Short mmCIF file of C-alpha atoms in Angstrom, two decimals:
data_model
loop_
_atom_site.label_atom_id
_atom_site.label_comp_id
_atom_site.label_asym_id
_atom_site.label_seq_id
_atom_site.Cartn_x
_atom_site.Cartn_y
_atom_site.Cartn_z
CA UNK P 1 -87.66 -18.67 188.19
CA UNK P 2 -88.31 -22.58 187.23
CA UNK P 3 -85.37 -24.86 188.01
CA UNK P 4 -85.27 -28.70 187.29
CA UNK P 5 -82.62 -30.38 189.17
CA UNK P 6 -82.06 -34.25 188.48
CA UNK P 7 -80.01 -36.69 190.11
CA UNK P 8 -79.36 -40.44 189.79
CA UNK P 9 -76.77 -43.27 189.35
CA UNK P 10 -74.25 -42.71 186.45
CA UNK P 11 -72.48 -45.80 186.26
CA UNK P 12 -74.43 -48.75 185.47
CA UNK P 13 -73.54 -52.58 184.53
CA UNK P 14 -75.28 -54.50 182.01
CA UNK P 15 -78.74 -55.72 183.05
CA UNK P 16 -79.06 -53.35 185.79
CA UNK P 17 -81.97 -50.60 186.09
CA UNK P 18 -81.27 -47.05 185.56
CA UNK P 19 -83.02 -44.80 188.12
CA UNK P 20 -83.34 -41.05 187.84
CA UNK P 21 -85.28 -38.35 189.51
CA UNK P 22 -86.18 -34.75 188.80
CA UNK P 23 -87.04 -32.15 191.11
CA UNK P 24 -88.85 -29.04 190.23
CA UNK P 25 -88.40 -25.62 191.82
CA UNK P 26 -90.39 -22.83 191.47
CA UNK P 27 -93.73 -22.70 189.17
CA UNK P 28 -96.69 -25.06 189.17
CA UNK P 29 -96.30 -28.54 188.77
CA UNK P 30 -99.79 -29.22 187.53
CA UNK P 31 -100.73 -28.11 183.84
CA UNK P 32 -97.41 -29.45 182.29
CA UNK P 33 -96.01 -32.13 180.87
CA UNK P 34 -92.67 -33.63 182.28
CA UNK P 35 -90.51 -35.50 179.91
CA UNK P 36 -87.29 -37.38 179.97
CA UNK P 37 -84.81 -37.09 176.93
CA UNK P 38 -81.69 -38.70 176.08
CA UNK P 39 -78.78 -37.49 174.09
CA UNK P 40 -75.90 -39.84 172.56
CA UNK P 41 -73.38 -39.82 169.71
CA UNK P 42 -75.09 -42.49 168.16
CA UNK P 43 -78.86 -41.37 168.10
CA UNK P 44 -78.63 -37.72 168.66
CA UNK P 45 -81.57 -36.40 170.93
CA UNK P 46 -84.20 -39.16 171.83
CA UNK P 47 -87.41 -38.47 173.44
CA UNK P 48 -88.07 -41.09 176.08
CA UNK P 49 -91.56 -40.36 177.61
CA UNK P 50 -93.60 -37.97 179.65
CA UNK P 51 -96.02 -37.80 182.46
CA UNK P 52 -98.34 -35.28 183.57
CA UNK P 53 -99.16 -34.40 187.23
CA UNK P 54 -101.96 -36.97 187.51
CA UNK P 55 -99.39 -39.70 186.48
CA UNK P 56 -100.85 -40.24 182.81
CA UNK P 57 -98.15 -41.43 180.89
CA UNK P 58 -96.95 -41.48 177.16
CA UNK P 59 -93.70 -43.77 176.13
CA UNK P 60 -91.70 -43.85 173.29
CA UNK P 61 -92.49 -47.33 171.71
CA UNK P 62 -88.69 -48.12 171.03
CA UNK P 63 -88.47 -48.00 175.05
CA UNK P 64 -91.97 -48.68 176.07
CA UNK P 65 -91.22 -52.13 177.40
CA UNK P 66 -88.35 -51.14 179.56
CA UNK P 67 -89.34 -47.68 180.96
CA UNK P 68 -91.38 -46.32 183.87
CA UNK P 69 -92.11 -42.68 184.51
CA UNK P 70 -93.66 -41.83 187.77
CA UNK P 71 -94.82 -38.77 189.49
CA UNK P 72 -94.73 -37.43 193.09
CA UNK P 73 -96.70 -34.31 193.44
CA UNK P 74 -96.25 -34.15 197.14
CA UNK P 75 -92.38 -33.40 196.48
CA UNK P 76 -92.78 -31.83 192.71
CA UNK P 77 -90.78 -34.58 191.55
CA UNK P 78 -91.10 -37.25 188.72
CA UNK P 79 -88.51 -40.02 188.00
CA UNK P 80 -87.50 -42.60 185.34
CA UNK P 81 -86.77 -46.19 185.66
CA UNK P 82 -85.13 -47.93 182.58
CA UNK P 83 -84.79 -51.72 182.89
CA UNK P 84 -82.28 -54.00 181.67
CA UNK P 85 -79.71 -51.43 180.35
CA UNK P 86 -77.20 -52.16 177.83
CA UNK P 87 -74.24 -50.15 176.17
CA UNK P 88 -76.84 -48.83 173.71
CA UNK P 89 -78.51 -46.83 176.83
CA UNK P 90 -75.40 -45.05 177.47
CA UNK P 91 -76.18 -41.41 177.09
CA UNK P 92 -76.62 -38.08 178.90
CA UNK P 93 -80.43 -38.11 180.12
CA UNK P 94 -82.30 -34.89 180.67
CA UNK P 95 -85.63 -34.02 182.35
CA UNK P 96 -87.75 -31.25 180.84
CA UNK P 97 -90.96 -29.51 181.30
CA UNK P 98 -93.15 -28.49 178.70
CA UNK P 99 -96.73 -26.93 178.13
CA UNK P 100 -99.97 -29.00 177.19
CA UNK P 101 -99.86 -27.10 174.06
CA UNK P 102 -97.40 -26.97 171.18
CA UNK P 103 -95.58 -29.77 173.35
CA UNK P 104 -92.07 -27.99 173.17
CA UNK P 105 -89.55 -28.21 176.12
CA UNK P 106 -89.20 -24.96 177.73
CA UNK P 107 -87.22 -25.90 180.79
CA UNK P 108 -84.42 -28.69 181.02
CA UNK P 109 -82.35 -30.18 183.96
CA UNK P 110 -78.77 -30.21 183.82
CA UNK P 111 -78.13 -33.67 182.43
CA UNK P 112 -77.01 -36.65 184.28
CA UNK P 113 -74.33 -38.69 181.99
CA UNK P 114 -74.81 -42.49 182.43
CA UNK P 115 -72.36 -44.92 181.32
CA UNK P 116 -73.22 -48.82 180.90
CA UNK P 117 -69.86 -51.05 181.51
CA UNK P 118 -69.20 -54.21 182.99
CA UNK M 1 -92.01 -42.14 163.69
CA UNK M 2 -91.66 -38.63 161.89
CA UNK M 3 -88.19 -38.28 160.75
CA UNK M 4 -86.62 -34.91 161.02
CA UNK M 5 -83.69 -34.08 158.47
CA UNK M 6 -81.76 -30.76 158.87
CA UNK M 7 -79.54 -29.12 156.59
CA UNK M 8 -76.63 -28.42 156.41
CA UNK M 9 -75.22 -30.72 159.09
CA UNK M 10 -72.64 -27.97 159.56
CA UNK M 11 -71.96 -24.47 158.65
CA UNK M 12 -69.18 -21.75 158.79
CA UNK M 13 -70.11 -18.09 158.99
CA UNK M 14 -68.94 -14.97 160.33
CA UNK M 15 -70.09 -12.48 162.93
CA UNK M 16 -72.70 -10.24 161.25
CA UNK M 17 -73.88 -12.74 158.67
CA UNK M 18 -77.36 -13.86 157.98
CA UNK M 19 -77.76 -17.36 158.49
CA UNK M 20 -80.75 -19.96 157.49
CA UNK M 21 -80.86 -23.63 158.51
CA UNK M 22 -83.64 -25.86 157.28
CA UNK M 23 -85.60 -28.66 158.78
CA UNK M 24 -87.87 -31.10 156.87
CA UNK M 25 -90.19 -33.41 158.20
CA UNK M 26 -91.05 -36.81 156.68
CA UNK M 27 -95.10 -35.93 156.93
CA UNK M 28 -96.97 -32.99 157.27
CA UNK M 29 -96.70 -31.48 161.06
CA UNK M 30 -98.62 -28.09 160.42
CA UNK M 31 -96.63 -25.83 162.69
CA UNK M 32 -95.83 -28.13 165.53
CA UNK M 33 -92.18 -27.10 164.99
CA UNK M 34 -89.66 -26.20 167.73
CA UNK M 35 -85.84 -25.08 167.80
CA UNK M 36 -83.26 -25.40 170.03
CA UNK M 37 -79.69 -24.05 170.52
CA UNK M 38 -77.29 -26.26 172.49
CA UNK M 39 -73.65 -25.25 173.55
CA UNK M 40 -71.06 -27.94 174.76
CA UNK M 41 -71.55 -29.22 178.10
CA UNK M 42 -75.15 -27.75 178.38
CA UNK M 43 -78.77 -28.93 178.02
CA UNK M 44 -80.72 -27.51 174.71
CA UNK M 45 -82.27 -24.02 175.27
CA UNK M 46 -85.55 -23.44 173.65
CA UNK M 47 -85.53 -20.71 171.01
CA UNK M 48 -88.51 -20.82 168.86
CA UNK M 49 -91.85 -22.64 169.42
CA UNK M 50 -95.04 -23.24 167.06
CA UNK M 51 -92.53 -22.89 164.05
CA UNK M 52 -92.38 -19.00 164.44
CA UNK M 53 -93.11 -17.85 168.12
CA UNK M 54 -90.15 -16.59 169.48
CA UNK M 55 -89.42 -17.74 173.32
CA UNK M 56 -89.29 -15.17 176.18
CA UNK M 57 -85.55 -13.86 176.43
CA UNK M 58 -84.63 -14.97 173.24
CA UNK M 59 -82.91 -12.25 170.95
CA UNK M 60 -85.21 -11.12 168.04
CA UNK M 61 -82.38 -11.81 165.56
CA UNK M 62 -83.87 -15.49 165.72
CA UNK M 63 -86.76 -16.10 163.90
CA UNK M 64 -88.70 -18.93 162.61
CA UNK M 65 -90.85 -19.63 159.38
CA UNK M 66 -92.71 -22.58 157.71
CA UNK M 67 -95.68 -24.94 157.97
CA UNK M 68 -96.51 -28.49 156.79
CA UNK M 69 -93.01 -30.18 156.15
CA UNK M 70 -90.60 -27.28 155.49
CA UNK M 71 -89.32 -25.05 158.24
CA UNK M 72 -86.36 -22.39 158.48
CA UNK M 73 -84.54 -20.93 161.18
CA UNK M 74 -82.90 -17.50 160.75
CA UNK M 75 -80.40 -15.73 162.40
CA UNK M 76 -80.29 -12.24 161.10
CA UNK M 77 -77.01 -11.35 162.20
CA UNK M 78 -74.64 -13.76 164.02
CA UNK M 79 -73.26 -12.77 167.21
CA UNK M 80 -70.28 -14.56 168.99
CA UNK M 81 -72.36 -16.12 171.27
CA UNK M 82 -74.62 -17.96 168.39
CA UNK M 83 -71.80 -20.46 167.72
CA UNK M 84 -73.45 -23.35 168.76
CA UNK M 85 -75.49 -26.56 167.46
CA UNK M 86 -78.83 -26.05 166.47
CA UNK M 87 -81.70 -28.87 166.61
CA UNK M 88 -85.26 -28.97 165.21
CA UNK M 89 -87.97 -31.08 167.01
CA UNK M 90 -91.52 -31.86 165.75
CA UNK M 91 -94.22 -32.22 168.54
CA UNK M 92 -97.11 -32.98 166.33
CA UNK M 93 -97.26 -36.50 167.33
CA UNK M 94 -95.76 -38.89 169.91
CA UNK M 95 -92.88 -40.08 169.77
CA UNK M 96 -91.59 -36.56 169.45
CA UNK M 97 -88.40 -36.49 167.21
CA UNK M 98 -85.44 -34.13 166.85
CA UNK M 99 -83.35 -33.45 163.68
CA UNK M 100 -79.74 -34.42 163.74
CA UNK M 101 -78.29 -30.92 164.29
CA UNK M 102 -76.48 -28.32 162.56
CA UNK M 103 -73.42 -27.05 164.01
CA UNK M 104 -72.55 -23.87 163.33
CA UNK M 105 -69.05 -22.85 163.26
CA UNK M 106 -66.88 -19.50 163.02
CA UNK M 107 -65.36 -18.98 159.65
#
């Protein structure tokens, strides 16, 4: 049974850096894409970017100047850093796993609500 | 970016009804179309991938069809647990994009 468990700071001030980590339990870490997705009332569901187990990344161009997705295969974890946050970055952030074909999201983390407020 | 447009945005139906939700892509995406169900406070759950392949464990009353730009999700006989919000997502090219959602409510 594959489980994704995520954590990170949920309250940030403008200009700070959001940092989230997702741990993967069960199943293989290699051979999949590991994505971050966020959901807000304003923009709905938005794909942020992904990594594979070798650290090759693909970012949403709308966020690419501010995001870094990294992987730690020794811990079966991957992480998201989003710099210079503003109120527009407030959302529920999810991590997710997808196969390297069809590219859907078959397993999701529980979600981390992030608020940005001074 | 590929824009995904769902219709309707909301839908009222009764238990036992047959329901169809449509999703249109702004450009051709072959069959790289996925459907998710989301309930309040929960992460989305994958229902259909590749336009018509049923995810393991998902009831057979859910089905998907379409290719190119037009797709449908059909629930053959609504059950009480099916009242939720449904999203389509294109996985043809990055950045992957989602529809705005269809909220399915009890009539």
